[in-house]
């Protein structure tokens, strides 16, 4: 964010959470956002899939959850993220993609960021109609994108993850920015970027 004399008005590292149901485009948007903003991208789903492929200790522990579309236990997810966030590449900021997914994880995140001297900048809530989501996921064709598993993941989203939005709205001052994600990749990305810019700009002026 540039001020009129070219200095950065907002010096704290950006920590963004990309939030939304499976298939709303979190991964795609997180990657583009991280590139454009010059910050890191951390996807817990990608981290787990890599760990499973390499059959690491964590990989073996999370495999059955990831492949059945269940949530990996909070402890294990939070521990993985806490370890990852220690790395220097996250010092300048991060787009979190797929984490937190439960209130317990949100609380764990708050603690880890505090320990790192960082704080959450905003939660970006991507919204896409369910029939579009199902169509996108079926076309993506990942191992956990089979119809019954998709249904299970959407159910878990509604039961465990969606309540997080209410949690952020009522228990924190962190802005929740809702974005209509039912458009092409560039359009959605522009919507997110301009929402972030106007929100951070208005916060910096307060
Ligand atoms: P994703 O790539 O974000 O769709 O995640 C794929 C799968 O990884 C999910 O269906 C879960 O099994 C697991 N996973 C990823 N992130 C989390 C998380 N924050 N909490 C629990 N499980 C997760």
PDB file of C-alpha atoms and ligand atoms in Angstrom:
ATOM      1  CA  UNK A   1       0.000   0.000   0.000  1.00  0.00           C
ATOM      2  CA  UNK A   2       1.655   3.236  -1.108  1.00  0.00           C
ATOM      3  CA  UNK A   3       1.018   6.629   0.437  1.00  0.00           C
ATOM      4  CA  UNK A   4       1.049   9.718  -1.797  1.00  0.00           C
ATOM      5  CA  UNK A   5       4.732  10.302  -1.037  1.00  0.00           C
ATOM      6  CA  UNK A   6       5.544   6.708  -1.948  1.00  0.00           C
ATOM      7  CA  UNK A   7       6.191   5.317   1.518  1.00  0.00           C
ATOM      8  CA  UNK A   8       4.477   2.173   2.699  1.00  0.00           C
ATOM      9  CA  UNK A   9       1.577   3.087   4.938  1.00  0.00           C
ATOM     10  CA  UNK A  10       1.231  -0.412   6.289  1.00  0.00           C
ATOM     11  CA  UNK A  11       4.455  -1.997   7.434  1.00  0.00           C
ATOM     12  CA  UNK A  12       3.161  -5.052   9.315  1.00  0.00           C
ATOM     13  CA  UNK A  13       3.491  -8.242   7.217  1.00  0.00           C
ATOM     14  CA  UNK A  14       0.254  -9.248   5.512  1.00  0.00           C
ATOM     15  CA  UNK A  15      -1.263 -12.414   6.934  1.00  0.00           C
ATOM     16  CA  UNK A  16      -4.314 -13.386   4.909  1.00  0.00           C
ATOM     17  CA  UNK A  17      -6.595 -16.370   5.392  1.00  0.00           C
ATOM     18  CA  UNK A  18      -8.333 -17.604   2.259  1.00  0.00           C
ATOM     19  CA  UNK A  19     -11.541 -19.100   3.504  1.00  0.00           C
ATOM     20  CA  UNK A  20     -14.309 -20.999   1.742  1.00  0.00           C
ATOM     21  CA  UNK A  21     -15.806 -24.369   0.869  1.00  0.00           C
ATOM     22  CA  UNK A  22     -13.795 -26.948  -1.094  1.00  0.00           C
ATOM     23  CA  UNK A  23     -13.808 -25.970  -4.763  1.00  0.00           C
ATOM     24  CA  UNK A  24     -14.327 -22.204  -4.403  1.00  0.00           C
ATOM     25  CA  UNK A  25     -10.861 -21.553  -5.836  1.00  0.00           C
ATOM     26  CA  UNK A  26      -8.838 -20.974  -2.656  1.00  0.00           C
ATOM     27  CA  UNK A  27      -5.716 -22.702  -3.973  1.00  0.00           C
ATOM     28  CA  UNK A  28      -5.685 -20.911  -7.325  1.00  0.00           C
ATOM     29  CA  UNK A  29      -6.383 -17.509  -5.812  1.00  0.00           C
ATOM     30  CA  UNK A  30      -3.942 -18.006  -2.928  1.00  0.00           C
ATOM     31  CA  UNK A  31      -1.129 -18.767  -5.340  1.00  0.00           C
ATOM     32  CA  UNK A  32      -1.794 -15.708  -7.526  1.00  0.00           C
ATOM     33  CA  UNK A  33      -2.275 -13.431  -4.524  1.00  0.00           C
ATOM     34  CA  UNK A  34       0.950 -14.575  -2.886  1.00  0.00           C
ATOM     35  CA  UNK A  35       2.838 -13.922  -6.129  1.00  0.00           C
ATOM     36  CA  UNK A  36       1.313 -10.491  -6.688  1.00  0.00           C
ATOM     37  CA  UNK A  37       1.774  -9.401  -3.079  1.00  0.00           C
ATOM     38  CA  UNK A  38       5.273 -10.867  -2.824  1.00  0.00           C
ATOM     39  CA  UNK A  39       4.450 -13.025   0.188  1.00  0.00           C
ATOM     40  CA  UNK A  40       4.500 -16.763   0.907  1.00  0.00           C
ATOM     41  CA  UNK A  41       1.680 -19.241   0.219  1.00  0.00           C
ATOM     42  CA  UNK A  42       0.943 -22.001   2.696  1.00  0.00           C
ATOM     43  CA  UNK A  43      -1.594 -24.679   1.750  1.00  0.00           C
ATOM     44  CA  UNK A  44      -2.142 -27.319   4.411  1.00  0.00           C
ATOM     45  CA  UNK A  45      -3.791 -29.592   1.813  1.00  0.00           C
ATOM     46  CA  UNK A  46      -0.711 -29.366  -0.464  1.00  0.00           C
ATOM     47  CA  UNK A  47       1.597 -29.943   2.507  1.00  0.00           C
ATOM     48  CA  UNK A  48      -0.355 -33.057   3.492  1.00  0.00           C
ATOM     49  CA  UNK A  49      -0.486 -34.409  -0.074  1.00  0.00           C
ATOM     50  CA  UNK A  50       3.293 -33.970  -0.366  1.00  0.00           C
ATOM     51  CA  UNK A  51       3.830 -35.685   2.986  1.00  0.00           C
ATOM     52  CA  UNK A  52       1.610 -38.590   1.887  1.00  0.00           C
ATOM     53  CA  UNK A  53       3.466 -38.951  -1.423  1.00  0.00           C
ATOM     54  CA  UNK A  54       6.791 -39.015   0.429  1.00  0.00           C
ATOM     55  CA  UNK A  55       5.333 -41.292   3.149  1.00  0.00           C
ATOM     56  CA  UNK A  56       6.823 -39.160   5.924  1.00  0.00           C
ATOM     57  CA  UNK A  57       5.718 -39.725   9.524  1.00  0.00           C
ATOM     58  CA  UNK A  58       3.120 -36.938   9.191  1.00  0.00           C
ATOM     59  CA  UNK A  59       2.111 -38.295   5.783  1.00  0.00           C
ATOM     60  CA  UNK A  60       1.359 -41.719   7.228  1.00  0.00           C
ATOM     61  CA  UNK A  61      -0.671 -40.166  10.034  1.00  0.00           C
ATOM     62  CA  UNK A  62      -2.829 -37.945   7.823  1.00  0.00           C
ATOM     63  CA  UNK A  63      -3.347 -40.254   4.836  1.00  0.00           C
ATOM     64  CA  UNK A  64      -6.613 -41.866   5.887  1.00  0.00           C
ATOM     65  CA  UNK A  65      -8.173 -38.513   6.760  1.00  0.00           C
ATOM     66  CA  UNK A  66      -7.160 -36.756   3.558  1.00  0.00           C
ATOM     67  CA  UNK A  67      -8.181 -39.629   1.295  1.00  0.00           C
ATOM     68  CA  UNK A  68     -11.608 -40.020   2.903  1.00  0.00           C
ATOM     69  CA  UNK A  69     -12.278 -36.272   2.953  1.00  0.00           C
ATOM     70  CA  UNK A  70     -12.270 -36.086   6.769  1.00  0.00           C
ATOM     71  CA  UNK A  71     -10.541 -33.330   8.716  1.00  0.00           C
ATOM     72  CA  UNK A  72      -7.069 -34.097   9.998  1.00  0.00           C
ATOM     73  CA  UNK A  73      -7.115 -33.754  13.833  1.00  0.00           C
ATOM     74  CA  UNK A  74      -6.577 -30.168  15.019  1.00  0.00           C
ATOM     75  CA  UNK A  75      -3.426 -30.940  17.022  1.00  0.00           C
ATOM     76  CA  UNK A  76      -1.663 -32.452  14.050  1.00  0.00           C
ATOM     77  CA  UNK A  77      -2.666 -29.658  11.655  1.00  0.00           C
ATOM     78  CA  UNK A  78      -1.724 -26.893  14.066  1.00  0.00           C
ATOM     79  CA  UNK A  79       1.594 -28.512  14.884  1.00  0.00           C
ATOM     80  CA  UNK A  80       2.421 -28.826  11.168  1.00  0.00           C
ATOM     81  CA  UNK A  81       1.546 -25.165  10.523  1.00  0.00           C
ATOM     82  CA  UNK A  82       3.386 -23.912  13.618  1.00  0.00           C
ATOM     83  CA  UNK A  83       6.564 -25.689  12.500  1.00  0.00           C
ATOM     84  CA  UNK A  84       6.233 -24.377   8.966  1.00  0.00           C
ATOM     85  CA  UNK A  85       5.621 -20.768  10.028  1.00  0.00           C
ATOM     86  CA  UNK A  86       8.949 -20.746  11.903  1.00  0.00           C
ATOM     87  CA  UNK A  87      10.745 -20.705   8.530  1.00  0.00           C
ATOM     88  CA  UNK A  88      12.174 -17.349   7.411  1.00  0.00           C
ATOM     89  CA  UNK A  89      10.208 -17.297   4.151  1.00  0.00           C
ATOM     90  CA  UNK A  90       7.056 -16.409   6.110  1.00  0.00           C
ATOM     91  CA  UNK A  91       8.567 -13.319   7.791  1.00  0.00           C
ATOM     92  CA  UNK A  92       7.347 -11.002   5.038  1.00  0.00           C
ATOM     93  CA  UNK A  93       3.789 -12.328   5.143  1.00  0.00           C
ATOM     94  CA  UNK A  94       1.698 -15.289   4.063  1.00  0.00           C
ATOM     95  CA  UNK A  95      -1.511 -16.339   2.384  1.00  0.00           C
ATOM     96  CA  UNK A  96      -2.951 -19.224   4.402  1.00  0.00           C
ATOM     97  CA  UNK A  97      -4.978 -21.553   2.201  1.00  0.00           C
ATOM     98  CA  UNK A  98      -7.141 -24.206   3.871  1.00  0.00           C
ATOM     99  CA  UNK A  99      -6.131 -23.267   7.419  1.00  0.00           C
ATOM    100  CA  UNK A 100      -7.729 -22.621   9.867  1.00  0.00           C
ATOM    101  CA  UNK A 101     -10.720 -24.892   9.297  1.00  0.00           C
ATOM    102  CA  UNK A 102     -12.027 -25.127  12.883  1.00  0.00           C
ATOM    103  CA  UNK A 103     -12.362 -22.730  15.794  1.00  0.00           C
ATOM    104  CA  UNK A 104      -9.640 -24.651  17.685  1.00  0.00           C
ATOM    105  CA  UNK A 105      -7.306 -24.125  14.724  1.00  0.00           C
ATOM    106  CA  UNK A 106      -8.174 -20.409  14.601  1.00  0.00           C
ATOM    107  CA  UNK A 107      -7.247 -20.107  18.263  1.00  0.00           C
ATOM    108  CA  UNK A 108      -4.012 -22.015  17.675  1.00  0.00           C
ATOM    109  CA  UNK A 109      -3.202 -19.711  14.754  1.00  0.00           C
ATOM    110  CA  UNK A 110      -3.712 -16.637  16.879  1.00  0.00           C
ATOM    111  CA  UNK A 111      -1.242 -17.988  19.415  1.00  0.00           C
ATOM    112  CA  UNK A 112       1.405 -18.959  16.849  1.00  0.00           C
ATOM    113  CA  UNK A 113       1.198 -15.574  15.139  1.00  0.00           C
ATOM    114  CA  UNK A 114       1.478 -13.816  18.487  1.00  0.00           C
ATOM    115  CA  UNK A 115       4.622 -15.839  19.271  1.00  0.00           C
ATOM    116  CA  UNK A 116       6.062 -14.717  15.934  1.00  0.00           C
ATOM    117  CA  UNK A 117       5.142 -11.074  16.564  1.00  0.00           C
ATOM    118  CA  UNK A 118       2.618 -11.187  13.722  1.00  0.00           C
ATOM    119  CA  UNK A 119      -1.147 -10.891  13.500  1.00  0.00           C
ATOM    120  CA  UNK A 120      -3.935 -11.762  11.099  1.00  0.00           C
ATOM    121  CA  UNK A 121      -4.676  -8.968   8.611  1.00  0.00           C
ATOM    122  CA  UNK A 122      -7.948 -10.225   7.117  1.00  0.00           C
ATOM    123  CA  UNK A 123     -10.056 -13.270   6.336  1.00  0.00           C
ATOM    124  CA  UNK A 124     -11.116 -13.490   2.694  1.00  0.00           C
ATOM    125  CA  UNK A 125     -14.307 -15.477   2.382  1.00  0.00           C
ATOM    126  CA  UNK A 126     -14.744 -16.807  -1.166  1.00  0.00           C
ATOM    127  CA  UNK A 127     -18.324 -17.713  -2.017  1.00  0.00           C
ATOM    128  CA  UNK A 128     -19.458 -19.845  -4.969  1.00  0.00           C
ATOM    129  CA  UNK A 129     -22.863 -21.593  -5.421  1.00  0.00           C
ATOM    130  CA  UNK A 130     -22.768 -25.267  -4.443  1.00  0.00           C
ATOM    131  CA  UNK A 131     -23.717 -26.601  -7.898  1.00  0.00           C
ATOM    132  CA  UNK A 132     -20.778 -24.709  -9.428  1.00  0.00           C
ATOM    133  CA  UNK A 133     -18.467 -26.105  -6.722  1.00  0.00           C
ATOM    134  CA  UNK A 134     -19.470 -29.691  -7.439  1.00  0.00           C
ATOM    135  CA  UNK A 135     -19.007 -29.186 -11.167  1.00  0.00           C
ATOM    136  CA  UNK A 136     -15.527 -27.649 -10.632  1.00  0.00           C
ATOM    137  CA  UNK A 137     -14.390 -30.430  -8.279  1.00  0.00           C
ATOM    138  CA  UNK A 138     -15.599 -33.253 -10.499  1.00  0.00           C
ATOM    139  CA  UNK A 139     -13.656 -31.676 -13.391  1.00  0.00           C
ATOM    140  CA  UNK A 140     -10.518 -31.207 -11.236  1.00  0.00           C
ATOM    141  CA  UNK A 141     -10.430 -34.944 -10.591  1.00  0.00           C
ATOM    142  CA  UNK A 142      -8.153 -35.146  -7.548  1.00  0.00           C
ATOM    143  CA  UNK A 143      -8.174 -38.420  -5.600  1.00  0.00           C
ATOM    144  CA  UNK A 144     -10.607 -36.923  -3.045  1.00  0.00           C
ATOM    145  CA  UNK A 145     -12.835 -35.415  -5.769  1.00  0.00           C
ATOM    146  CA  UNK A 146     -15.162 -38.404  -6.171  1.00  0.00           C
ATOM    147  CA  UNK A 147     -18.873 -37.593  -5.694  1.00  0.00           C
ATOM    148  CA  UNK A 148     -19.347 -39.258  -2.251  1.00  0.00           C
ATOM    149  CA  UNK A 149     -16.135 -37.784  -0.904  1.00  0.00           C
ATOM    150  CA  UNK A 150     -17.013 -34.334  -2.280  1.00  0.00           C
ATOM    151  CA  UNK A 151     -20.383 -34.568  -0.515  1.00  0.00           C
ATOM    152  CA  UNK A 152     -18.634 -35.538   2.708  1.00  0.00           C
ATOM    153  CA  UNK A 153     -16.157 -32.644   2.435  1.00  0.00           C
ATOM    154  CA  UNK A 154     -18.976 -30.160   1.809  1.00  0.00           C
ATOM    155  CA  UNK A 155     -20.879 -31.502   4.824  1.00  0.00           C
ATOM    156  CA  UNK A 156     -17.811 -31.095   7.016  1.00  0.00           C
ATOM    157  CA  UNK A 157     -17.330 -27.599   5.659  1.00  0.00           C
ATOM    158  CA  UNK A 158     -20.862 -26.595   6.685  1.00  0.00           C
ATOM    159  CA  UNK A 159     -20.647 -28.262  10.086  1.00  0.00           C
ATOM    160  CA  UNK A 160     -17.106 -27.512  11.234  1.00  0.00           C
ATOM    161  CA  UNK A 161     -15.597 -24.797   9.083  1.00  0.00           C
ATOM    162  CA  UNK A 162     -18.393 -22.360   8.191  1.00  0.00           C
ATOM    163  CA  UNK A 163     -19.010 -21.528  11.912  1.00  0.00           C
ATOM    164  CA  UNK A 164     -15.503 -20.028  11.936  1.00  0.00           C
ATOM    165  CA  UNK A 165     -16.826 -17.036  10.013  1.00  0.00           C
ATOM    166  CA  UNK A 166     -19.234 -16.246  12.801  1.00  0.00           C
ATOM    167  CA  UNK A 167     -16.394 -16.745  15.271  1.00  0.00           C
ATOM    168  CA  UNK A 168     -14.219 -14.171  13.499  1.00  0.00           C
ATOM    169  CA  UNK A 169     -17.123 -11.758  13.185  1.00  0.00           C
ATOM    170  CA  UNK A 170     -18.073 -11.955  16.851  1.00  0.00           C
ATOM    171  CA  UNK A 171     -14.830 -12.740  18.711  1.00  0.00           C
ATOM    172  CA  UNK A 172     -12.319 -10.601  16.895  1.00  0.00           C
ATOM    173  CA  UNK A 173     -11.751  -7.303  15.133  1.00  0.00           C
ATOM    174  CA  UNK A 174     -10.217  -9.068  12.148  1.00  0.00           C
ATOM    175  CA  UNK A 175     -12.019  -7.963   8.978  1.00  0.00           C
ATOM    176  CA  UNK A 176     -13.919 -10.688   7.126  1.00  0.00           C
ATOM    177  CA  UNK A 177     -14.100  -9.741   3.453  1.00  0.00           C
ATOM    178  CA  UNK A 178     -16.664 -11.712   1.442  1.00  0.00           C
ATOM    179  CA  UNK A 179     -15.915 -12.065  -2.273  1.00  0.00           C
ATOM    180  CA  UNK A 180     -18.161 -13.458  -5.002  1.00  0.00           C
ATOM    181  CA  UNK A 181     -15.943 -16.200  -6.449  1.00  0.00           C
ATOM    182  CA  UNK A 182     -18.304 -17.188  -9.248  1.00  0.00           C
ATOM    183  CA  UNK A 183     -16.350 -15.611 -12.102  1.00  0.00           C
ATOM    184  CA  UNK A 184     -13.162 -16.226 -14.066  1.00  0.00           C
ATOM    185  CA  UNK A 185      -9.828 -16.423 -12.226  1.00  0.00           C
ATOM    186  CA  UNK A 186      -8.607 -12.889 -13.162  1.00  0.00           C
ATOM    187  CA  UNK A 187     -11.893 -11.228 -12.241  1.00  0.00           C
ATOM    188  CA  UNK A 188     -12.013 -12.926  -8.840  1.00  0.00           C
ATOM    189  CA  UNK A 189      -8.374 -12.014  -8.254  1.00  0.00           C
ATOM    190  CA  UNK A 190      -9.034  -8.332  -9.050  1.00  0.00           C
ATOM    191  CA  UNK A 191     -12.004  -8.371  -6.670  1.00  0.00           C
ATOM    192  CA  UNK A 192      -9.836  -9.754  -3.869  1.00  0.00           C
ATOM    193  CA  UNK A 193      -6.930  -7.369  -4.493  1.00  0.00           C
ATOM    194  CA  UNK A 194      -9.091  -4.279  -4.584  1.00  0.00           C
ATOM    195  CA  UNK A 195     -10.979  -5.356  -1.448  1.00  0.00           C
ATOM    196  CA  UNK A 196      -7.689  -5.877   0.396  1.00  0.00           C
ATOM    197  CA  UNK A 197      -6.313  -2.550  -0.790  1.00  0.00           C
ATOM    198  CA  UNK A 198      -9.348  -0.526   0.205  1.00  0.00           C
ATOM    199  CA  UNK A 199      -9.668  -2.304   3.548  1.00  0.00           C
ATOM    200  CA  UNK A 200      -6.041  -1.934   4.560  1.00  0.00           C
ATOM    201  CA  UNK A 201      -5.944   1.632   3.276  1.00  0.00           C
ATOM    202  CA  UNK A 202      -8.972   2.616   5.354  1.00  0.00           C
ATOM    203  CA  UNK A 203      -7.553   0.844   8.432  1.00  0.00           C
ATOM    204  CA  UNK A 204      -4.198   2.613   8.010  1.00  0.00           C
ATOM    205  CA  UNK A 205      -5.952   5.996   8.012  1.00  0.00           C
ATOM    206  CA  UNK A 206      -7.755   5.408  11.269  1.00  0.00           C
TER     207      UNK A 206
HETATM  208  P1  LIG B   1      -7.541 -28.968   0.638  1.00  0.00           P
HETATM  209  O1  LIG B   1      -6.428 -29.133  -0.345  1.00  0.00           O
HETATM  210  O2  LIG B   1      -7.468 -27.666   1.401  1.00  0.00           O
HETATM  211  O3  LIG B   1      -8.896 -29.187   0.010  1.00  0.00           O
HETATM  212  O4  LIG B   1      -7.354 -30.100   1.749  1.00  0.00           O
HETATM  213  C1  LIG B   1      -7.401 -31.471   1.406  1.00  0.00           C
HETATM  214  C2  LIG B   1      -7.591 -32.316   2.630  1.00  0.00           C
HETATM  215  O5  LIG B   1      -6.497 -32.104   3.545  1.00  0.00           O
HETATM  216  C3  LIG B   1      -8.835 -31.995   3.458  1.00  0.00           C
HETATM  217  O6  LIG B   1      -9.996 -32.645   2.955  1.00  0.00           O
HETATM  218  C4  LIG B   1      -8.415 -32.538   4.831  1.00  0.00           C
HETATM  219  O7  LIG B   1      -8.457 -33.944   4.860  1.00  0.00           O
HETATM  220  C5  LIG B   1      -6.958 -32.136   4.889  1.00  0.00           C
HETATM  221  N1  LIG B   1      -6.780 -30.773   5.439  1.00  0.00           N
HETATM  222  C6  LIG B   1      -6.234 -29.702   4.832  1.00  0.00           C
HETATM  223  N2  LIG B   1      -6.225 -28.624   5.631  1.00  0.00           N
HETATM  224  C7  LIG B   1      -6.793 -29.020   6.784  1.00  0.00           C
HETATM  225  C8  LIG B   1      -7.101 -28.360   8.008  1.00  0.00           C
HETATM  226  N3  LIG B   1      -6.829 -27.048   8.198  1.00  0.00           N
HETATM  227  N4  LIG B   1      -7.701 -29.088   8.990  1.00  0.00           N
HETATM  228  C9  LIG B   1      -7.981 -30.397   8.835  1.00  0.00           C
HETATM  229  N5  LIG B   1      -7.735 -31.070   7.702  1.00  0.00           N
HETATM  230  C10 LIG B   1      -7.147 -30.402   6.685  1.00  0.00           C
END
